[in-house]
Short mmCIF file of C-alpha atoms and ligand atoms in Angstrom, two decimals:
data_model
loop_
_atom_site.label_atom_id
_atom_site.label_comp_id
_atom_site.label_asym_id
_atom_site.label_seq_id
_atom_site.Cartn_x
_atom_site.Cartn_y
_atom_site.Cartn_z
CA MET F 1 -25.50 -13.10 -21.41
CA ALA F 2 -22.26 -14.61 -22.98
CA THR F 3 -23.17 -18.26 -23.88
CA THR F 4 -19.32 -19.00 -24.30
CA ALA F 5 -16.69 -17.45 -22.14
CA LEU F 6 -14.26 -15.37 -23.89
CA GLU F 7 -10.46 -16.21 -23.77
CA ARG F 8 -8.26 -13.00 -24.18
CA ARG F 9 -4.41 -12.63 -24.17
CA LEU F 10 -2.67 -9.55 -23.29
CA PHE F 11 -1.48 -7.19 -25.96
CA VAL F 12 2.38 -6.56 -25.77
CA ASP F 13 4.76 -5.44 -28.54
CA GLY F 14 2.06 -6.27 -31.19
CA GLU F 15 1.66 -9.72 -30.23
CA TRP F 16 -1.00 -11.57 -27.91
CA ILE F 17 0.64 -12.98 -25.14
CA GLU F 18 -0.13 -15.67 -22.59
CA THR F 19 1.36 -15.30 -19.12
CA GLY F 20 0.26 -18.98 -17.31
CA ASP F 21 -2.08 -16.95 -14.98
CA ARG F 22 -5.71 -15.89 -15.56
CA LEU F 23 -8.17 -13.14 -14.50
CA GLU F 24 -11.95 -14.00 -14.51
CA VAL F 25 -14.39 -11.20 -15.81
CA ARG F 26 -17.96 -12.23 -14.21
CA SER F 27 -21.32 -10.55 -14.96
CA PRO F 28 -22.00 -8.43 -12.05
CA TYR F 29 -25.81 -9.42 -12.77
CA SER F 30 -25.58 -12.94 -12.86
CA GLY F 31 -22.12 -13.88 -11.97
CA ASP F 32 -21.92 -15.87 -14.90
CA LEU F 33 -18.09 -16.18 -16.41
CA VAL F 34 -18.03 -13.61 -19.45
CA GLY F 35 -14.40 -14.33 -19.90
CA ARG F 36 -10.89 -15.11 -18.89
CA VAL F 37 -7.82 -12.82 -19.51
CA ALA F 38 -4.19 -13.53 -19.42
CA LYS F 39 -2.95 -12.05 -16.08
CA GLY F 40 -0.01 -9.76 -16.27
CA GLY F 41 2.62 -8.27 -13.88
CA PRO F 42 5.67 -6.32 -13.71
CA GLN F 43 7.37 -8.57 -16.11
CA GLU F 44 4.83 -7.90 -18.70
CA THR F 45 4.67 -4.08 -17.81
CA LYS F 46 8.40 -3.79 -18.38
CA ARG F 47 8.23 -5.51 -21.80
CA ALA F 48 5.36 -3.21 -22.58
CA ILE F 49 7.50 -0.18 -21.87
CA ASP F 50 10.63 -1.89 -23.87
CA ALA F 51 8.18 -1.87 -26.95
CA ALA F 52 6.85 1.49 -26.46
CA GLU F 53 10.34 2.78 -26.23
CA ARG F 54 11.26 1.38 -29.50
CA ALA F 55 8.00 2.32 -31.27
CA MET F 56 8.78 6.00 -30.46
CA ARG F 57 12.01 5.86 -31.90
CA GLU F 58 10.30 5.68 -35.38
CA PRO F 59 7.56 8.54 -35.01
CA LEU F 60 4.47 7.90 -36.98
CA PRO F 61 3.61 10.71 -39.26
CA ALA F 62 0.32 12.59 -38.39
CA HIS F 63 -1.63 11.53 -41.36
CA LYS F 64 -0.84 7.80 -40.63
CA ARG F 65 -2.18 8.31 -36.88
CA ALA F 66 -5.21 9.95 -38.29
CA GLU F 67 -5.90 7.12 -40.62
CA ILE F 68 -5.71 4.71 -37.94
CA LEU F 69 -8.07 6.47 -35.70
CA VAL F 70 -10.59 7.03 -38.32
CA LYS F 71 -10.35 3.23 -39.16
CA VAL F 72 -11.08 2.15 -35.68
CA ALA F 73 -13.93 4.90 -35.53
CA GLY F 74 -15.54 3.08 -38.59
CA GLN F 75 -14.91 -0.43 -36.80
CA LEU F 76 -16.57 0.73 -33.76
CA GLY F 77 -19.61 1.69 -36.04
CA ARG F 78 -19.80 -1.46 -38.03
CA ARG F 79 -19.48 -3.52 -34.94
CA HIS F 80 -21.72 -1.60 -32.67
CA ASP F 81 -23.86 -4.47 -31.44
CA GLU F 82 -20.83 -6.46 -30.30
CA VAL F 83 -18.99 -3.45 -28.71
CA ALA F 84 -22.25 -2.50 -26.90
CA ARG F 85 -22.95 -6.05 -25.80
CA LEU F 86 -19.40 -6.50 -24.58
CA ILE F 87 -19.72 -3.39 -22.13
CA SER F 88 -23.05 -4.69 -20.88
CA GLU F 89 -21.70 -8.05 -20.19
CA GLU F 90 -18.53 -7.33 -18.21
CA ALA F 91 -19.85 -4.12 -16.57
CA GLY F 92 -23.50 -5.12 -16.07
CA LYS F 93 -24.28 -1.84 -17.76
CA PRO F 94 -27.92 -1.79 -19.20
CA MET F 95 -27.80 -1.96 -22.94
CA LYS F 96 -29.39 1.35 -23.47
CA ALA F 97 -26.45 2.94 -21.57
CA ALA F 98 -24.02 0.31 -23.23
CA ARG F 99 -25.14 1.50 -26.79
CA VAL F 100 -24.65 5.13 -25.83
CA GLU F 101 -21.08 4.38 -24.76
CA ALA F 102 -20.07 2.47 -27.87
CA LYS F 103 -21.04 5.30 -30.02
CA ARG F 104 -19.66 7.78 -27.78
CA ALA F 105 -16.32 5.92 -28.23
CA MET F 106 -16.61 6.24 -32.03
CA SER F 107 -16.93 10.16 -31.42
CA THR F 108 -14.02 10.07 -29.22
CA PHE F 109 -11.72 8.39 -31.93
CA THR F 110 -13.07 10.76 -34.70
CA PHE F 111 -12.32 13.74 -32.69
CA ALA F 112 -8.81 12.35 -32.04
CA ALA F 113 -8.21 12.00 -35.69
CA VAL F 114 -9.15 15.62 -36.37
CA GLU F 115 -6.58 16.70 -33.36
CA ALA F 116 -3.73 14.36 -35.03
CA ARG F 117 -4.16 16.40 -38.30
CA LYS F 118 -4.48 19.72 -36.54
CA LEU F 119 -1.57 19.39 -34.20
CA ALA F 120 0.79 22.39 -34.55
CA GLY F 121 2.70 24.75 -32.62
CA GLU F 122 2.60 28.69 -33.05
CA MET F 123 4.40 31.60 -34.19
CA VAL F 124 6.01 33.73 -31.54
CA PRO F 125 6.21 37.43 -32.45
CA MET F 126 9.91 38.03 -31.89
CA ASP F 127 10.14 41.52 -33.00
CA ALA F 128 7.44 42.53 -30.30
CA SER F 129 10.64 43.14 -28.18
CA GLN F 130 13.93 44.75 -28.93
CA ALA F 131 15.71 41.49 -27.76
CA GLY F 132 13.77 39.64 -30.44
CA GLU F 133 14.64 41.88 -33.31
CA GLY F 134 16.01 40.07 -36.53
CA LYS F 135 14.78 36.74 -35.13
CA LEU F 136 12.17 34.33 -35.92
CA ALA F 137 10.62 31.97 -33.55
CA PHE F 138 8.00 29.42 -33.40
CA THR F 139 6.99 26.27 -31.21
CA LEU F 140 6.74 22.78 -32.28
CA ARG F 141 4.32 20.43 -30.05
CA VAL F 142 6.44 17.31 -29.54
CA PRO F 143 5.09 13.98 -27.77
CA ARG F 144 5.83 13.98 -24.05
CA GLY F 145 7.01 10.33 -24.30
CA ILE F 146 5.51 7.10 -23.24
CA VAL F 147 2.16 7.40 -21.67
CA GLY F 148 1.03 5.20 -18.75
CA ALA F 149 -2.81 5.02 -18.82
CA ILE F 150 -4.95 3.33 -15.99
CA THR F 151 -8.75 3.21 -16.30
CA PRO F 152 -11.81 2.48 -14.21
CA PHE F 153 -14.38 -0.16 -14.72
CA ASN F 154 -17.39 2.23 -15.31
CA PHE F 155 -16.84 3.35 -19.01
CA PRO F 156 -14.70 0.19 -19.95
CA CYS F 157 -14.74 1.59 -23.57
CA ASN F 158 -15.13 5.03 -24.00
CA LEU F 159 -12.90 5.89 -21.08
CA VAL F 160 -10.08 3.75 -22.59
CA ALA F 161 -10.76 5.41 -25.82
CA HIS F 162 -10.26 8.68 -24.10
CA LYS F 163 -6.72 7.34 -23.23
CA LEU F 164 -5.63 5.66 -26.23
CA ALA F 165 -7.13 8.04 -29.04
CA PRO F 166 -5.61 11.21 -27.85
CA ALA F 167 -2.07 9.52 -26.98
CA LEU F 168 -1.82 8.10 -30.53
CA ALA F 169 -2.78 11.59 -31.97
CA ALA F 170 -0.21 13.39 -29.90
CA GLY F 171 2.32 10.66 -31.30
CA CYS F 172 2.64 9.06 -27.79
CA ALA F 173 3.10 5.29 -27.29
CA VAL F 174 1.09 3.85 -24.69
CA VAL F 175 0.90 1.12 -21.84
CA LEU F 176 -2.54 0.59 -20.47
CA LYS F 177 -3.92 -1.22 -17.49
CA PRO F 178 -7.52 -1.45 -17.69
CA ALA F 179 -9.70 -2.22 -14.68
CA SER F 180 -9.48 -5.61 -13.62
CA ALA F 181 -13.39 -6.08 -13.70
CA THR F 182 -13.72 -4.83 -17.01
CA PRO F 183 -10.51 -5.47 -19.25
CA LEU F 184 -12.34 -7.06 -22.23
CA SER F 185 -13.53 -4.01 -24.02
CA ALA F 186 -9.76 -2.34 -23.73
CA LEU F 187 -8.62 -5.55 -25.32
CA LEU F 188 -11.18 -5.34 -28.00
CA LEU F 189 -10.08 -1.74 -28.74
CA ALA F 190 -6.64 -2.91 -28.92
CA GLU F 191 -7.79 -5.44 -31.52
CA LEU F 192 -9.25 -2.60 -33.61
CA MET F 193 -6.17 -0.69 -33.46
CA GLU F 194 -4.19 -3.42 -34.61
CA ALA F 195 -6.44 -4.39 -37.46
CA ALA F 196 -6.27 -0.96 -38.23
CA GLY F 197 -2.61 -0.88 -39.08
CA LEU F 198 -1.04 0.42 -35.70
CA PRO F 199 2.72 -0.75 -35.54
CA SER F 200 3.91 -2.93 -32.90
CA GLY F 201 4.81 -1.12 -29.63
CA TRP F 202 2.46 1.70 -29.72
CA LEU F 203 -0.24 0.20 -27.82
CA ASN F 204 0.19 -2.39 -25.09
CA VAL F 205 -2.49 -3.60 -22.73
CA VAL F 206 -1.42 -5.26 -19.63
CA ALA F 207 -4.32 -6.29 -17.43
CA GLY F 208 -3.60 -7.83 -13.86
CA SER F 209 -2.55 -6.54 -10.32
CA SER F 210 -2.99 -2.93 -10.07
CA ALA F 211 -0.27 -2.48 -7.31
CA GLU F 212 2.28 -4.42 -9.45
CA ILE F 213 1.42 -3.14 -12.92
CA GLY F 214 1.19 0.52 -11.09
CA ASP F 215 4.28 0.42 -9.50
CA VAL F 216 6.08 -0.27 -12.62
CA LEU F 217 4.42 2.39 -14.29
CA VAL F 218 5.42 5.02 -11.38
CA GLU F 219 8.92 3.95 -11.24
CA ASP F 220 10.08 3.53 -14.73
CA GLU F 221 11.75 6.82 -15.70
CA ARG F 222 10.95 6.13 -19.36
CA VAL F 223 7.06 6.58 -18.67
CA ALA F 224 6.82 10.52 -18.95
CA ALA F 225 3.29 10.80 -18.36
CA LEU F 226 0.54 8.93 -16.31
CA THR F 227 -3.05 9.45 -17.13
CA PHE F 228 -5.36 7.94 -14.52
CA THR F 229 -9.22 7.87 -14.29
CA GLY F 230 -10.60 6.40 -11.12
CA SER F 231 -11.15 6.99 -7.48
CA GLY F 232 -9.21 9.93 -5.67
CA ASP F 233 -7.60 8.00 -3.22
CA VAL F 234 -5.61 6.05 -5.99
CA GLY F 235 -5.26 9.01 -8.20
CA TRP F 236 -3.68 11.48 -5.86
CA LYS F 237 -1.42 8.83 -4.48
CA LEU F 238 0.02 8.01 -7.82
CA LYS F 239 0.62 11.85 -8.28
CA GLU F 240 2.36 11.90 -5.02
CA ARG F 241 4.58 9.14 -5.74
CA ALA F 242 5.61 10.41 -9.25
CA PRO F 243 6.67 14.05 -8.66
CA ARG F 244 8.62 14.20 -12.09
CA LYS F 245 6.20 12.73 -14.32
CA HIS F 246 3.04 14.55 -15.73
CA VAL F 247 0.14 12.90 -14.08
CA ALA F 248 -3.36 13.78 -15.34
CA LEU F 249 -6.09 12.77 -12.85
CA GLU F 250 -9.69 12.44 -13.63
CA LEU F 251 -11.48 11.42 -10.24
CA GLY F 252 -14.88 11.46 -8.74
CA ASN F 253 -17.69 14.04 -7.83
CA ALA F 254 -20.89 13.96 -5.53
CA THR F 255 -22.84 15.78 -8.48
CA PRO F 256 -25.06 18.46 -7.33
CA VAL F 257 -27.92 19.92 -9.11
CA ILE F 258 -29.84 23.25 -8.31
CA VAL F 259 -33.64 23.23 -9.06
CA CYS F 260 -35.13 26.84 -8.86
CA ALA F 261 -39.02 27.68 -8.97
CA ASP F 262 -38.60 28.75 -12.49
CA ALA F 263 -37.10 25.60 -13.65
CA PRO F 264 -38.31 24.32 -17.04
CA PRO F 265 -41.44 21.83 -16.80
CA ASP F 266 -39.31 18.74 -17.70
CA THR F 267 -36.90 19.03 -15.06
CA ALA F 268 -37.85 16.19 -13.07
CA ALA F 269 -38.05 13.92 -15.99
CA THR F 270 -34.59 14.92 -17.02
CA LEU F 271 -33.06 14.27 -13.42
CA ALA F 272 -34.84 11.08 -12.92
CA ALA F 273 -33.43 9.63 -16.24
CA ASN F 274 -29.95 10.90 -15.37
CA SER F 275 -29.63 9.96 -11.67
CA PHE F 276 -29.83 6.20 -12.20
CA SER F 277 -28.57 5.26 -15.27
CA PHE F 278 -25.85 2.56 -15.12
CA ALA F 279 -27.17 2.36 -11.30
CA GLY F 280 -25.52 5.77 -10.66
CA GLN F 281 -22.09 4.57 -11.38
CA SER F 282 -20.93 7.55 -13.46
CA CYS F 283 -18.65 10.04 -12.00
CA ILE F 284 -21.18 12.78 -13.00
CA SER F 285 -24.36 11.12 -12.06
CA VAL F 286 -26.84 13.37 -10.32
CA GLN F 287 -26.56 12.96 -6.57
CA ARG F 288 -27.61 15.54 -4.64
CA ILE F 289 -30.63 17.70 -5.86
CA TYR F 290 -31.08 21.20 -3.84
CA VAL F 291 -34.77 22.27 -4.68
CA LEU F 292 -35.73 25.80 -3.61
CA ASP F 293 -38.67 26.13 -1.20
CA ASP F 294 -41.22 27.40 -3.96
CA ALA F 295 -40.22 24.43 -6.26
CA TRP F 296 -40.11 21.74 -3.57
CA ASP F 297 -43.92 20.36 -3.37
CA GLU F 298 -44.21 20.20 -7.33
CA PHE F 299 -40.79 18.78 -7.90
CA VAL F 300 -41.15 16.20 -5.23
CA ARG F 301 -44.53 15.14 -6.48
CA ASP F 302 -43.19 14.67 -10.31
CA PHE F 303 -39.84 13.23 -9.50
CA VAL F 304 -40.54 10.22 -7.16
CA PRO F 305 -42.97 8.61 -9.61
CA LYS F 306 -40.70 9.07 -12.64
CA VAL F 307 -37.88 7.22 -10.25
CA GLU F 308 -40.51 4.42 -9.44
CA ALA F 309 -41.11 3.88 -13.41
CA LEU F 310 -37.52 3.09 -14.12
CA VAL F 311 -37.30 -0.39 -15.02
CA VAL F 312 -35.01 -2.34 -12.93
CA GLY F 313 -33.23 -5.51 -14.11
CA ASP F 314 -31.40 -7.69 -16.25
CA PRO F 315 -28.62 -5.20 -18.18
CA ALA F 316 -28.99 -7.44 -21.32
CA ASP F 317 -32.71 -6.48 -21.60
CA GLU F 318 -33.07 -3.55 -23.82
CA GLU F 319 -35.81 -2.04 -21.89
CA THR F 320 -33.79 -2.11 -18.63
CA ASP F 321 -32.83 1.45 -17.00
CA VAL F 322 -31.12 0.31 -13.84
CA GLY F 323 -29.18 -2.82 -13.53
CA PRO F 324 -26.81 -4.11 -10.74
CA VAL F 325 -23.76 -2.29 -9.10
CA ILE F 326 -20.58 -3.55 -9.81
CA ASP F 327 -20.14 -6.02 -6.91
CA ASP F 328 -21.39 -7.26 -3.45
CA ASP F 329 -18.92 -5.06 -1.62
CA ALA F 330 -20.41 -1.94 -3.29
CA ARG F 331 -23.79 -2.92 -2.84
CA ARG F 332 -23.54 -3.46 0.81
CA ARG F 333 -21.62 -0.30 1.31
CA ILE F 334 -24.45 1.84 -0.48
CA LEU F 335 -27.03 0.27 1.51
CA GLU F 336 -25.00 0.84 4.61
CA TRP F 337 -24.91 4.76 3.44
CA ILE F 338 -28.64 4.95 2.81
CA GLY F 339 -29.31 3.36 6.27
CA GLU F 340 -27.36 6.07 7.88
CA SER F 341 -28.47 9.07 5.93
CA GLY F 342 -30.63 10.62 8.67
CA GLY F 343 -33.20 11.51 5.75
CA GLU F 344 -36.74 10.10 4.80
CA VAL F 345 -36.53 7.44 2.22
CA LEU F 346 -39.08 8.55 -0.23
CA THR F 347 -38.49 5.33 -2.56
CA GLY F 348 -36.31 2.46 -2.90
CA GLY F 349 -33.67 2.02 0.08
CA GLU F 350 -33.87 -1.83 -0.29
CA THR F 351 -32.91 -4.28 -2.96
CA ASN F 352 -35.60 -6.27 -5.25
CA ASP F 353 -35.76 -10.24 -5.78
CA ARG F 354 -32.74 -10.14 -7.70
CA ASP F 355 -30.53 -8.46 -5.12
CA LEU F 356 -30.70 -5.17 -7.13
CA ILE F 357 -30.55 -1.76 -5.27
CA LYS F 358 -33.97 -0.07 -6.12
CA PRO F 359 -33.56 3.43 -7.29
CA THR F 360 -33.63 5.32 -4.12
CA VAL F 361 -34.53 8.84 -3.22
CA ILE F 362 -34.00 10.21 0.21
CA ALA F 363 -35.53 13.62 1.19
CA ASN F 364 -33.47 15.92 3.54
CA PRO F 365 -30.58 13.97 4.66
CA ALA F 366 -28.13 15.07 7.49
CA HIS F 367 -25.58 17.58 6.01
CA ASP F 368 -22.80 15.42 7.37
CA ALA F 369 -24.15 12.07 6.17
CA LYS F 370 -22.14 10.28 3.75
CA VAL F 371 -24.77 10.40 1.09
CA SER F 372 -24.63 14.17 1.30
CA ARG F 373 -20.53 14.54 1.35
CA GLU F 374 -19.04 11.51 -0.32
CA GLU F 375 -19.58 9.95 -3.78
CA VAL F 376 -22.12 7.23 -3.49
CA PHE F 377 -21.74 5.68 -7.01
CA GLY F 378 -24.88 3.88 -6.71
CA PRO F 379 -28.62 4.57 -7.57
CA VAL F 380 -29.19 7.17 -4.78
CA VAL F 381 -30.22 10.63 -4.72
CA THR F 382 -30.87 12.90 -2.12
CA LEU F 383 -33.23 15.83 -2.22
CA THR F 384 -32.67 18.81 0.20
CA ARG F 385 -35.21 21.59 0.80
CA THR F 386 -33.21 24.98 0.30
CA SER F 387 -34.27 28.40 1.03
CA SER F 388 -32.57 30.58 -1.40
CA LEU F 389 -29.96 30.32 -4.32
CA ASP F 390 -27.19 31.44 -2.05
CA GLU F 391 -27.74 28.33 0.39
CA ALA F 392 -28.16 26.10 -2.55
CA ILE F 393 -24.77 27.21 -4.15
CA GLU F 394 -22.89 26.92 -0.78
CA LEU F 395 -24.38 23.40 -0.06
CA ALA F 396 -23.38 22.20 -3.73
CA ASN F 397 -19.85 23.79 -3.03
CA SER F 398 -19.67 22.07 0.55
CA THR F 399 -18.13 18.83 -0.72
CA ARG F 400 -14.36 18.32 -1.58
CA TYR F 401 -15.42 17.74 -5.21
CA GLY F 402 -15.57 20.03 -8.08
CA LEU F 403 -16.20 17.96 -11.38
CA GLN F 404 -19.60 18.88 -12.83
CA ALA F 405 -22.60 20.88 -11.34
CA GLY F 406 -25.90 21.91 -12.82
CA ILE F 407 -28.87 24.44 -12.25
CA PHE F 408 -32.46 24.57 -13.62
CA THR F 409 -33.84 27.94 -14.18
CA ARG F 410 -35.17 30.15 -16.77
CA ASP F 411 -33.80 33.08 -15.28
CA LEU F 412 -30.72 34.10 -16.81
CA ARG F 413 -29.44 36.18 -13.81
CA SER F 414 -29.54 32.92 -11.46
CA ALA F 415 -27.86 30.77 -14.27
CA LEU F 416 -24.91 33.02 -14.75
CA GLU F 417 -24.50 33.43 -11.04
CA ALA F 418 -24.52 29.84 -10.50
CA ALA F 419 -21.93 29.57 -13.31
CA GLN F 420 -19.88 32.05 -11.69
CA ARG F 421 -20.02 30.77 -8.13
CA LEU F 422 -20.14 26.89 -8.39
CA GLU F 423 -16.49 25.83 -7.86
CA PHE F 424 -16.46 22.99 -10.58
CA GLY F 425 -14.89 21.99 -13.76
CA GLY F 426 -18.04 22.51 -15.68
CA VAL F 427 -21.62 23.88 -15.07
CA THR F 428 -24.78 22.80 -17.03
CA VAL F 429 -27.86 25.16 -17.48
CA ASN F 430 -31.04 23.38 -17.88
CA GLU F 431 -29.28 20.14 -18.58
CA ALA F 432 -28.34 17.35 -16.18
CA PRO F 433 -24.70 17.72 -15.13
CA THR F 434 -24.38 14.16 -16.17
CA PHE F 435 -24.12 15.25 -19.69
CA ARG F 436 -21.05 14.96 -21.51
CA ALA F 437 -20.04 14.96 -25.18
CA ASP F 438 -16.69 13.90 -25.93
CA GLN F 439 -15.26 17.00 -27.32
CA MET F 440 -15.90 18.98 -24.32
CA PRO F 441 -13.14 20.10 -22.09
CA TYR F 442 -14.08 17.45 -19.10
CA GLY F 443 -12.56 17.53 -15.67
CA GLY F 444 -12.52 18.39 -12.29
CA VAL F 445 -11.16 20.85 -9.73
CA LYS F 446 -10.38 20.52 -5.99
CA ALA F 447 -10.29 16.66 -5.21
CA SER F 448 -12.00 15.66 -8.62
CA GLY F 449 -8.87 16.14 -10.56
CA ASN F 450 -6.23 18.12 -12.27
CA THR F 451 -6.98 18.09 -16.04
CA ARG F 452 -9.31 18.35 -19.02
CA GLU F 453 -9.93 15.61 -21.23
CA GLY F 454 -11.65 15.60 -24.45
CA PRO F 455 -9.22 14.93 -27.59
CA ALA F 456 -8.33 18.41 -28.18
CA TYR F 457 -7.42 19.07 -24.42
CA ALA F 458 -5.98 15.78 -23.92
CA VAL F 459 -3.45 15.91 -26.75
CA ARG F 460 -2.57 19.38 -25.11
CA GLU F 461 -1.72 17.60 -22.10
CA LEU F 462 0.18 14.91 -23.89
CA THR F 463 2.52 17.12 -25.84
CA GLU F 464 4.93 19.57 -24.90
CA GLU F 465 6.09 22.91 -26.49
CA ARG F 466 9.44 23.07 -27.84
CA LEU F 467 10.52 26.63 -28.92
CA VAL F 468 12.74 26.95 -32.09
CA VAL F 469 14.47 30.45 -32.45
CA ILE F 470 16.19 31.18 -35.87
CA GLN F 471 18.53 34.26 -36.18
CA LEU F 472 17.81 35.56 -39.51
P1 NAP H 501 -10.49 2.71 -8.63
O1 NAP H 501 -10.70 1.63 -7.97
O2 NAP H 501 -9.67 3.85 -8.27
O3 NAP H 501 -9.73 2.06 -9.88
C1 NAP H 501 -9.29 2.78 -11.17
C2 NAP H 501 -8.19 1.81 -11.85
O4 NAP H 501 -7.15 2.33 -11.12
C3 NAP H 501 -8.50 0.56 -11.94
O5 NAP H 501 -7.73 0.15 -13.07
C4 NAP H 501 -7.50 -0.02 -10.75
O6 NAP H 501 -7.10 -1.20 -10.86
C5 NAP H 501 -6.65 0.91 -10.69
N1 NAP H 501 -5.57 0.79 -9.56
C6 NAP H 501 -6.21 0.59 -8.14
N2 NAP H 501 -5.33 0.67 -7.43
C7 NAP H 501 -3.99 1.13 -7.77
C8 NAP H 501 -2.92 1.29 -7.67
N3 NAP H 501 -2.48 1.03 -6.21
N4 NAP H 501 -1.79 1.49 -8.57
C9 NAP H 501 -2.50 1.71 -9.74
N5 NAP H 501 -3.40 1.52 -10.12
C10 NAP H 501 -4.64 1.21 -9.26
O7 NAP H 501 -11.74 3.28 -9.47
P2 NAP H 501 -12.99 2.39 -10.02
O8 NAP H 501 -13.98 1.83 -8.77
O9 NAP H 501 -12.76 1.49 -11.22
O10 NAP H 501 -13.71 3.51 -10.73
C11 NAP H 501 -14.74 4.62 -9.97
C12 NAP H 501 -14.05 5.58 -9.77
O11 NAP H 501 -13.52 6.32 -10.85
C13 NAP H 501 -15.15 6.60 -9.18
O12 NAP H 501 -14.59 7.53 -8.11
C14 NAP H 501 -15.45 7.61 -10.25
O13 NAP H 501 -16.09 9.03 -10.08
C15 NAP H 501 -14.21 7.68 -11.01
N6 NAP H 501 -14.26 8.10 -12.43
C16 NAP H 501 -14.01 9.38 -12.86
C17 NAP H 501 -14.13 9.80 -14.01
C18 NAP H 501 -13.90 11.04 -14.39
O14 NAP H 501 -13.63 11.21 -15.80
N7 NAP H 501 -13.43 12.14 -13.80
C19 NAP H 501 -14.56 8.84 -14.87
C20 NAP H 501 -15.07 7.68 -14.45
C21 NAP H 501 -14.86 7.21 -13.16
P3 NAP H 501 -8.08 -2.63 -10.57
O15 NAP H 501 -9.40 -2.64 -11.19
O16 NAP H 501 -7.22 -3.87 -10.77
O17 NAP H 501 -8.14 -2.57 -9.14
#
């Protein structure tokens, strides 16, 4: 735990500014003060947009943008311990998972640097029609404009990286509003970007009241694109309120997995490890496992002891697998949902002596229970016995979500059938759907979102094509 609380200012127009008001960041595990951050509002957000507008008047060449991104990746590598510890302290994320996140942020910046150097339009084959004869045409990819980025608490470093790095690669200036619970990693990234030579105004970080800052980002016409990662309720409302902006949404899921009788032998171990890391607070944490009849007995026998073997405790401890959820409200809600599931609690279902929810496995919950239909965002997994692959696919598709899903089988036909019929942005085969590498096109369908992140895809979203036609 932090011995001295950090004091941080906001980053606006290349300056670290005070506001006279403070946001406290407390450890979700101990309640200790981790840091205090200057709290911004409409005035700072407006100032940030002014700065971003000025910055974009003098575009940065691609090689400079790439160099900055590479330098930040290097610093993330050199300062790995500090970055991982900060993630762990502010989010209550176990060090094991925080280290993975810190390394992934490096990868996100590295891939964005590649995209900055590759950014180009394409030739249009003009003589393919009579009308185009005697003409040459091509497209340029131009930045959309100022990007308003809003990020959630659960990946305070890498999901911020997924906003900042592609935006810079695309040539867009950013006004970022990080989650109030976890603004410190975002401010550290701003520090690294400044030190890497990012000129004033290209990145502005304003922490504070979400409604106030969000309103300015929605209403100011100079903000051309909003990129939001967080809950559906907030995300879809933002999109409704900003019909003339490009609004990219990365939202929640109630991640399903199908386990067939011919699943590989390490399936239970893989799923036990991927259902509870960061206490299930990942948008693709495994939540609903549909086990086919013939696999049921063996899977339950293997899975439950592996869940019980997970180490629950202090996130600062390198051995801990499962730490706290983000706050008391989340803990109360999750315990309530477990209580009303209508299924049999095979393990967990209660808190330990430090008030941490024990990894919980519920067998055969009611189909209309919240744990079966909504995103739990906690250390809870349901096991549902199903009679056929058809039924399992139907149940997996039965919620409003569609981010990632998975199937474990060695039968190619079952795997391909699931890949075709599961209505999700991504389907993993013999890998937990919690898997994400940062270059992948990642995003959801249905209520889970409307975009794909991963630097190559995000850069496409943040630029638009401009056609140039030349009469020869
Ligand atoms: P959240 O409550 O929706 O908050 C996300 C961000 O939106 C925070 O910065 C929050 O600010 C801000 N916000 C809240 N109300 C706002 C408003 N009216 N206007 C503008 N901004 C507003 O989500 P969370 O609890 O932090 O994160 C968990 C959710 O994110 C889960 O649903 C999870 O599945 C989803 N998620 C999705 C992905 C993905 O890639 N698809 C990745 C990670 C998480 P404050 O913190 O100040 O309230």
